[in-house]
mmCIF file of C-alpha atoms and ligand atoms in Angstrom:
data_model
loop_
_atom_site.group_PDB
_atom_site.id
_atom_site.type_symbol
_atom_site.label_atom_id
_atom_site.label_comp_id
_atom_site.label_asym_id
_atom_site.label_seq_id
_atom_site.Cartn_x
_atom_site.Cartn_y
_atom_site.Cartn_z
ATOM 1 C CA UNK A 1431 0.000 0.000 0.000
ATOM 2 C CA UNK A 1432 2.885 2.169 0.965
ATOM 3 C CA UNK A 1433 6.267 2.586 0.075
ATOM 4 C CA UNK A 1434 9.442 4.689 1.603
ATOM 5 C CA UNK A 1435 11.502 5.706 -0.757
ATOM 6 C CA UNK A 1436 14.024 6.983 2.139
ATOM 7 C CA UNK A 1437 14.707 6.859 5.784
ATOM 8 C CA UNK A 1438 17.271 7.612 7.551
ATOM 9 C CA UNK A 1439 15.436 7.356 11.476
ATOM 10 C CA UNK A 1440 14.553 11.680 11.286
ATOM 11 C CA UNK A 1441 13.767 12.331 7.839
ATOM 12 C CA UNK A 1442 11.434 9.751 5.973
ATOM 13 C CA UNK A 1443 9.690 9.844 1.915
ATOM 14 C CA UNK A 1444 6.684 7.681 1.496
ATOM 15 C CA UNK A 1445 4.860 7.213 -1.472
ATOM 16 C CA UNK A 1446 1.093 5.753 -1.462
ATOM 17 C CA UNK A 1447 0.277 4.005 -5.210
ATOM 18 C CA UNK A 1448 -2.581 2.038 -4.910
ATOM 19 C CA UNK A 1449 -5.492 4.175 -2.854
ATOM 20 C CA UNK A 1450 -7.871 5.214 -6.229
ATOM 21 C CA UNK A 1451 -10.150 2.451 -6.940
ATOM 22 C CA UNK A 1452 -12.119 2.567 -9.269
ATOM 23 C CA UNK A 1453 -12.329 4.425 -12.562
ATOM 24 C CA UNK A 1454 -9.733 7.081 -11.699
ATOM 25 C CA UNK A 1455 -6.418 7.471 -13.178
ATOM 26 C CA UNK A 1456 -3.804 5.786 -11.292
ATOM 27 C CA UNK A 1457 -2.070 8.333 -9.217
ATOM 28 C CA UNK A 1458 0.758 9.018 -6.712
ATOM 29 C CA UNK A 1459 0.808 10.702 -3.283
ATOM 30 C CA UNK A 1460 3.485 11.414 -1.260
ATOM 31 C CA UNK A 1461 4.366 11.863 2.474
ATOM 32 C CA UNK A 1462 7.740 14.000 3.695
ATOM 33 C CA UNK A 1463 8.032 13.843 6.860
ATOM 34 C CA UNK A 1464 11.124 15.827 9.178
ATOM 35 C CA UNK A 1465 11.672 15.900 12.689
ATOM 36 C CA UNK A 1466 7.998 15.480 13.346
ATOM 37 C CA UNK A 1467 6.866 17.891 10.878
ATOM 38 C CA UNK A 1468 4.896 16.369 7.938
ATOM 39 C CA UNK A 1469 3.662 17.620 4.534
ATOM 40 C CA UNK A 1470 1.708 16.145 1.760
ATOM 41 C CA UNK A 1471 2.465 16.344 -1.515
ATOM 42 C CA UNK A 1472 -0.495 15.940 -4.513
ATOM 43 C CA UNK A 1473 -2.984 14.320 -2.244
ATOM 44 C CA UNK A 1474 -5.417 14.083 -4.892
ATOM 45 C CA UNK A 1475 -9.221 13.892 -5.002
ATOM 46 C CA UNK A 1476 -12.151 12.369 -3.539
ATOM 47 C CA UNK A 1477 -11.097 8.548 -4.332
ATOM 48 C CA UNK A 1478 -7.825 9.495 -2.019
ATOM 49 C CA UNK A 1479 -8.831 11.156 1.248
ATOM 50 C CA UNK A 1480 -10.018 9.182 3.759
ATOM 51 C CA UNK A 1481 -7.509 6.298 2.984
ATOM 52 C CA UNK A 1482 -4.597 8.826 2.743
ATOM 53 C CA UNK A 1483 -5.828 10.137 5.444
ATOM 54 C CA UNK A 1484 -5.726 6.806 7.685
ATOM 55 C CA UNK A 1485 -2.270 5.773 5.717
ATOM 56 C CA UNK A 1486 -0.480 8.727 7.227
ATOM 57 C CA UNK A 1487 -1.788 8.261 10.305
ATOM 58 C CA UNK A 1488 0.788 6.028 10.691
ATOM 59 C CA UNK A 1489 4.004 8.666 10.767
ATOM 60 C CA UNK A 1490 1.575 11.801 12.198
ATOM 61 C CA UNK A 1491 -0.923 13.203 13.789
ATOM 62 C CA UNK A 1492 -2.763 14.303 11.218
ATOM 63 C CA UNK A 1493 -4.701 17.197 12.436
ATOM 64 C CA UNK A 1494 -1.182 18.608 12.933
ATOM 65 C CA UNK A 1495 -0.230 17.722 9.172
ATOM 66 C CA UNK A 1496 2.098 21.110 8.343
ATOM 67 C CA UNK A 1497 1.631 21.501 4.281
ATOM 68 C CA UNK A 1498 -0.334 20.156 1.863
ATOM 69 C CA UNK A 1499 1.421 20.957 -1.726
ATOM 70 C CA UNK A 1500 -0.291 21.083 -4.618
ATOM 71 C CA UNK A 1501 1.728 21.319 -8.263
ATOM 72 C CA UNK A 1502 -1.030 22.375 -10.412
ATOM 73 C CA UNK A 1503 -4.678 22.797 -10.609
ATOM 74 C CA UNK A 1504 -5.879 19.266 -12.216
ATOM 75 C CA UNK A 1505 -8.128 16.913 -10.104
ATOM 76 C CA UNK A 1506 -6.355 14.141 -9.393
ATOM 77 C CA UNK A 1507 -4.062 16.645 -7.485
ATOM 78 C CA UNK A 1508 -6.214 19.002 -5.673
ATOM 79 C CA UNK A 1509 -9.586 18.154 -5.772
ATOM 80 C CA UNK A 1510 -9.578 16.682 -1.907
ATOM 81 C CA UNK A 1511 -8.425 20.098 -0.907
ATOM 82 C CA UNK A 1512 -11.397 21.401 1.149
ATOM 83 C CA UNK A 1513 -11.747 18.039 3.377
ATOM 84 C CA UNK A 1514 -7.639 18.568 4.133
ATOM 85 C CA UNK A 1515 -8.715 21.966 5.441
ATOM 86 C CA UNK A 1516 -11.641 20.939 7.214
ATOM 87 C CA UNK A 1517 -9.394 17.651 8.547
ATOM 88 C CA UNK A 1518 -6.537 19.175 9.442
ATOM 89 C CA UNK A 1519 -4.742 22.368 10.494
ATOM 90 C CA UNK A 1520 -2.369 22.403 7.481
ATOM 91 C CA UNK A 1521 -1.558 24.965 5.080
ATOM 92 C CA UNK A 1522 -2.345 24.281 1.212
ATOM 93 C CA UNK A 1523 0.688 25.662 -0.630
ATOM 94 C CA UNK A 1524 -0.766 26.260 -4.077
ATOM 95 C CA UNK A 1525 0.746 28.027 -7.315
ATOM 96 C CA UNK A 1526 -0.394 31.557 -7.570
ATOM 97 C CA UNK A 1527 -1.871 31.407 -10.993
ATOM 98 C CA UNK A 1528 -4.276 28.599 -9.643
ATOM 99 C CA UNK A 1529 -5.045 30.315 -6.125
ATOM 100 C CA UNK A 1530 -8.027 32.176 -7.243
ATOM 101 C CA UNK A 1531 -9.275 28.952 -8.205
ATOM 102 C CA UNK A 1532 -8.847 27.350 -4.816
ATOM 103 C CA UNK A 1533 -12.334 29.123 -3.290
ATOM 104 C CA UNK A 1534 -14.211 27.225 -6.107
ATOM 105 C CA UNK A 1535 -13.341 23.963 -3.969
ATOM 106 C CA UNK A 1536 -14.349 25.291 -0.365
ATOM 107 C CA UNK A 1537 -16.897 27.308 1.571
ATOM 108 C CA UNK A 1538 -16.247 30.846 2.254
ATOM 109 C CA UNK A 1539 -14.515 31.184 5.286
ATOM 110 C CA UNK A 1540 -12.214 28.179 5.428
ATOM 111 C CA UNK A 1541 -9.409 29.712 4.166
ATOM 112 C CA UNK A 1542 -8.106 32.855 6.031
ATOM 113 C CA UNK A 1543 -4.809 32.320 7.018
ATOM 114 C CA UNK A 1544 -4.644 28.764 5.107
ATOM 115 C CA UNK A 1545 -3.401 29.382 2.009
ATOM 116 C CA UNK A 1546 0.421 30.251 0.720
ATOM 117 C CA UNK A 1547 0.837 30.964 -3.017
ATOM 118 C CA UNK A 1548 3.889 29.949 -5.023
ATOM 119 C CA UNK A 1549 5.077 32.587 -7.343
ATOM 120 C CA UNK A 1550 6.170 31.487 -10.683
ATOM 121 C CA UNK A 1551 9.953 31.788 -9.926
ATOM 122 C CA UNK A 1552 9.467 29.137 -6.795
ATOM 123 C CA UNK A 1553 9.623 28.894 -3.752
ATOM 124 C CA UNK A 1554 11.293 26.970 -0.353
ATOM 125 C CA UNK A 1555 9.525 25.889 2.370
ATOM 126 C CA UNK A 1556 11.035 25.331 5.817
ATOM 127 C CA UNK A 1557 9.875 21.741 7.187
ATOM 128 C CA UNK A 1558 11.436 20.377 10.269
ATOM 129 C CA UNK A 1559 14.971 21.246 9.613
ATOM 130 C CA UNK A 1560 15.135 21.080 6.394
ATOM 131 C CA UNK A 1561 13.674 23.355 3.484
ATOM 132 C CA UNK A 1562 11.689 21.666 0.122
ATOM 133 C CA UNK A 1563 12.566 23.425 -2.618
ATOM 134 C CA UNK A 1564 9.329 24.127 -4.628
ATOM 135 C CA UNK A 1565 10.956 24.514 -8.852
ATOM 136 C CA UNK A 1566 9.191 25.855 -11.414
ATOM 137 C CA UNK A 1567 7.740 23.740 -13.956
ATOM 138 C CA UNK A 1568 5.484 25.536 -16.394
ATOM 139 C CA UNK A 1569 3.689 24.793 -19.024
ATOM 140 C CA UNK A 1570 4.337 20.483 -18.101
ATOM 141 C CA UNK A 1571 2.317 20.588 -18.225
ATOM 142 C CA UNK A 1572 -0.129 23.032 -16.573
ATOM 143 C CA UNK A 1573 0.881 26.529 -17.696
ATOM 144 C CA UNK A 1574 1.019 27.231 -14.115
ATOM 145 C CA UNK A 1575 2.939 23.975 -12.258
ATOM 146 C CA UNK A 1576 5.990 23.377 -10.131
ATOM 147 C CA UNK A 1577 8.121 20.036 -9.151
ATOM 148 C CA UNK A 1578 9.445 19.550 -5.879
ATOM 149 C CA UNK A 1579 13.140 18.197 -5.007
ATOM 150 C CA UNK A 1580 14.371 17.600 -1.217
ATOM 151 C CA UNK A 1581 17.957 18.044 -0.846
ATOM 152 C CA UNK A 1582 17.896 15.374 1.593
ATOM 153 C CA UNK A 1583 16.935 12.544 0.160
ATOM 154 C CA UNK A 1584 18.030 13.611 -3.364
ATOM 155 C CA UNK A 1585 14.111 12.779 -4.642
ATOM 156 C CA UNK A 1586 12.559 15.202 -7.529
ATOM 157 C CA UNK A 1587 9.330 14.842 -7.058
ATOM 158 C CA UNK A 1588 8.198 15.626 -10.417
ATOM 159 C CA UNK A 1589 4.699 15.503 -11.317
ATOM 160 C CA UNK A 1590 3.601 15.034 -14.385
ATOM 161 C CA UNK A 1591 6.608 15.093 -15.972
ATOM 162 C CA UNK A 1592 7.759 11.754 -16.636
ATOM 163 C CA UNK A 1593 4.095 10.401 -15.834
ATOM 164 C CA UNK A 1594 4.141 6.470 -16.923
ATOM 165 C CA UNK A 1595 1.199 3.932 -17.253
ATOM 166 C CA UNK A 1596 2.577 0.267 -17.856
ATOM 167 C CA UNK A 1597 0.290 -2.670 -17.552
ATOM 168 C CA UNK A 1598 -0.203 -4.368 -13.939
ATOM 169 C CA UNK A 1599 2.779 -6.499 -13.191
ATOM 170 C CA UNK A 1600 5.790 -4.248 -14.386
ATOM 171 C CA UNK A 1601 8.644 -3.895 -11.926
ATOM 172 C CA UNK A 1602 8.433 -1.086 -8.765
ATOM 173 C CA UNK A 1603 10.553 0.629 -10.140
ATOM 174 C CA UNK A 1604 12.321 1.862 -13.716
ATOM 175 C CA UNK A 1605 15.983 0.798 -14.185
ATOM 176 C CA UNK A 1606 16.291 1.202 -17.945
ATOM 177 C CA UNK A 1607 14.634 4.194 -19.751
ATOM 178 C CA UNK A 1608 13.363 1.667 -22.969
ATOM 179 C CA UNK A 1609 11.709 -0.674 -20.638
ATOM 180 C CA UNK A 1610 9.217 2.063 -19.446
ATOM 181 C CA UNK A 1611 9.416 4.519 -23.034
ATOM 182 C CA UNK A 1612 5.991 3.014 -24.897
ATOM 183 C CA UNK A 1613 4.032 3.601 -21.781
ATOM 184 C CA UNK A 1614 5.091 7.275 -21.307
ATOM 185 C CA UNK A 1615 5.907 8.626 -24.969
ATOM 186 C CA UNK A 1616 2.537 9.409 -26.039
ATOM 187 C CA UNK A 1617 1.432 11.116 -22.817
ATOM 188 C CA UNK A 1618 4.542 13.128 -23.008
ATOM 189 C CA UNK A 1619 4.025 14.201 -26.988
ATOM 190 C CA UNK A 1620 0.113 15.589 -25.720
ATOM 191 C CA UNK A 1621 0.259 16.466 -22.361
ATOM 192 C CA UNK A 1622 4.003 18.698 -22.674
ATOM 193 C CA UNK A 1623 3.462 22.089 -24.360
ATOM 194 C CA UNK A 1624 6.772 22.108 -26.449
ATOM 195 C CA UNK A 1625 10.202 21.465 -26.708
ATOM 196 C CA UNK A 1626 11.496 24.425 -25.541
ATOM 197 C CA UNK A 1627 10.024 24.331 -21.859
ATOM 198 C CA UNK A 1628 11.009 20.871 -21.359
ATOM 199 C CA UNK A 1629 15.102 21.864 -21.984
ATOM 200 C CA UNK A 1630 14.785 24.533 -19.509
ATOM 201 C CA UNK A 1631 13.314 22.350 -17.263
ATOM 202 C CA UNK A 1632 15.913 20.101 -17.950
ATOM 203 C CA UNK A 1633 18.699 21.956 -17.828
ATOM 204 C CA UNK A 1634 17.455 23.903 -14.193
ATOM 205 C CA UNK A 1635 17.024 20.008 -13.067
ATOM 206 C CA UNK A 1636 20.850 19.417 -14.280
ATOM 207 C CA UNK A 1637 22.326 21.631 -11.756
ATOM 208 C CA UNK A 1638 20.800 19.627 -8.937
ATOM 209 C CA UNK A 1639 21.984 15.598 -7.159
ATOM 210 C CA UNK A 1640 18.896 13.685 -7.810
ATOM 211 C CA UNK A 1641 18.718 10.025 -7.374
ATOM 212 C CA UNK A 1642 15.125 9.334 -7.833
ATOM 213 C CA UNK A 1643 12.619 10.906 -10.086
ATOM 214 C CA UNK A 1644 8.911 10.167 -8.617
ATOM 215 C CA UNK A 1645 6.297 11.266 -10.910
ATOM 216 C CA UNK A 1646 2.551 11.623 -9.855
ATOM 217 C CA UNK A 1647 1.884 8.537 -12.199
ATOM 218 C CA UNK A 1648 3.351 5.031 -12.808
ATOM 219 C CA UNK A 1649 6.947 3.956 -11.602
ATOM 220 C CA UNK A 1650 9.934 5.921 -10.117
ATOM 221 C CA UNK A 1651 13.368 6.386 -12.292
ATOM 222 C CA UNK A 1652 15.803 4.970 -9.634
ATOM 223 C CA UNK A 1653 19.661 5.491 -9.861
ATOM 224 C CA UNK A 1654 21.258 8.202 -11.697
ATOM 225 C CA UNK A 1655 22.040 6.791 -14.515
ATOM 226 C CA UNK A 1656 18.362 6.108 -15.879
ATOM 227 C CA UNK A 1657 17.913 9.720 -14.347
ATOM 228 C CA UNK A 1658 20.209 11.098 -16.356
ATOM 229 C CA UNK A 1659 18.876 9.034 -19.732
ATOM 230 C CA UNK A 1660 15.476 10.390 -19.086
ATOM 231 C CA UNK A 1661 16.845 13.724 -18.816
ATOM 232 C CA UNK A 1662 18.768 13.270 -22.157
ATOM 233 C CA UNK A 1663 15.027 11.824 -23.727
ATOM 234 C CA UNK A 1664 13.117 14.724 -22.484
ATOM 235 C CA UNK A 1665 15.255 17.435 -23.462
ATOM 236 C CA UNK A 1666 15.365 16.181 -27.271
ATOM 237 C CA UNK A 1667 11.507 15.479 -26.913
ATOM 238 C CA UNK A 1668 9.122 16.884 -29.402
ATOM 239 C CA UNK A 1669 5.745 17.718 -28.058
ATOM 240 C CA UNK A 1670 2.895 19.353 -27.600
ATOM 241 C CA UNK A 1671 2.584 22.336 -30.061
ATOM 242 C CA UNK A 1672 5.970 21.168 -31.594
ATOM 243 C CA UNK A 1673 3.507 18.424 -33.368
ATOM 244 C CA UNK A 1674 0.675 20.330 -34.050
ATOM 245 C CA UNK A 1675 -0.342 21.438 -37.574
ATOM 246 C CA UNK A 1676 -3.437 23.225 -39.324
ATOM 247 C CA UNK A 1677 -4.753 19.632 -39.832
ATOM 248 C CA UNK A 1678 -5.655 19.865 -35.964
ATOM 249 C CA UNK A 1679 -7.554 22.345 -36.373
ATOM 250 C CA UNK A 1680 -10.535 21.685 -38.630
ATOM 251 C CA UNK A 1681 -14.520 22.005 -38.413
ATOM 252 C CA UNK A 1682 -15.808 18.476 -37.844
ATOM 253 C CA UNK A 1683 -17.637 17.243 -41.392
ATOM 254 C CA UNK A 1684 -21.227 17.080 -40.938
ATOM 255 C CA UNK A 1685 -23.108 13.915 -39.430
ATOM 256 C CA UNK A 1686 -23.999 11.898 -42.475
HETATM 257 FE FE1 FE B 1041 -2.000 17.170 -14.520
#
């Protein structure tokens, strides 16, 4: 049901794969949890709560659950959002483009003091005693949409980037970038707005250690050197409105 990704006895990663049921996409959530101070990252929707909920129950007391993150506005990320601030006493960190937004998922009332925006340049967030560094992603795809990396462990958390959907069975975990490629391409060449974002993503992401990419869907990319391979992929990746001609772009013929 869960799995940690790292521990070292103060400073734990846990990733929950298997809570929607259902007819949901298949989505990630993740725990980070410092010197007693927890935050949640993507919790998702409805089909997530209450068994997130109870699952993290198990490293915190929830009700004193710090952050909940959100990287972009879709709703297998946020949608749970109001019960988190009805549950708990956290604060939803949420990009500022999509903050206006947030209100649509609440009553009036439950936010004051709840909510921290993210400006488009990013953010860090003190937890425990250590700070998550909150990178901007834009336009991967959301036009407003961060990843977050934690210096600790070395994990990018990464959203949708590098979002995989192999068949039940395949390995925990990705070791070699071809094994995993025809159950992420075609995501990647709709979902990714173009070329051009995805090398400055790339390229910020380069300057960092990361050992483990965890995206919001499918498998992890463990060890550096399929890291770096799906680095090398991405940034040579043509996508989005890189593929797009007039031919997309016609009126539907008439029903016959
Ligand atoms: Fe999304």
């Amino acid at each position: 049901m869960s799995q940690e990704l790292y521990n070292d006895g103060s400073h734990i990663c846990t990733v929950f794969r298997d809570l929607v049921t259902g007819e949901g996409i298949q989505a990630n959530q993740f725990l980070i949890f410092d010197h007693e101070h927890a935050a949640l990252i993507d919790p998702g929707g409805e089909l997530t709560y209450s068994r997130l909920f109870v699952a993290i129950s198990n490293y915190v007391n929830v009700q004193r659950l710090k952050y909940v993150l959100v990287s972009h506005q879709d709703p297998d990320v946020v949608s749970s959002v109001n019960k988190w601030l009805v549950g708990t006493d956290s604060k939803i960190v949420v990009p500022a483009l999509w903050a206006r937004f947030i209100p649509h998922l609440t009553r009036s009332g439950n936010l004051a003091d709840r909510v921290i925006t993210i400006p488009d340049s990013g953010i860090n967030v003190p937890l425990g005693h250590f700070q998550l560094q909150v990178l901007p992603a834009h336009f991967l795809h959301a036009e407003g949409n961060f990843s977050f990396y934690d210096p600790v462990s070395r994990i990018l958390f990464s959203g949708d980037i590098g979002a995989n959907f192999p068949p039940a069975g395949f390995d925990d975990s990705i070791k070699k970038l071809n094994d995993i490629l025809p159950y992420m391409e075609g995501f990647h060449h709709r979902y990714m707005s173009s070329n051009r974002v995805c090398r400055f993503w790339v390229n910020m992401i380069r300057t960092l250690e990361v050992d483990l990419i965890v995206p919001q869907h499918g498998r992890a990319f463990v060890g550096k050197q399929v890291v770096s391979d799906f680095l090398r992929w991405l940034e040579r990746l043509e996508c989005g409105i890189d593929l797009i001609t007039q031919s997309s772009y016609r009126v539907p013929s008439a029903n016959a």
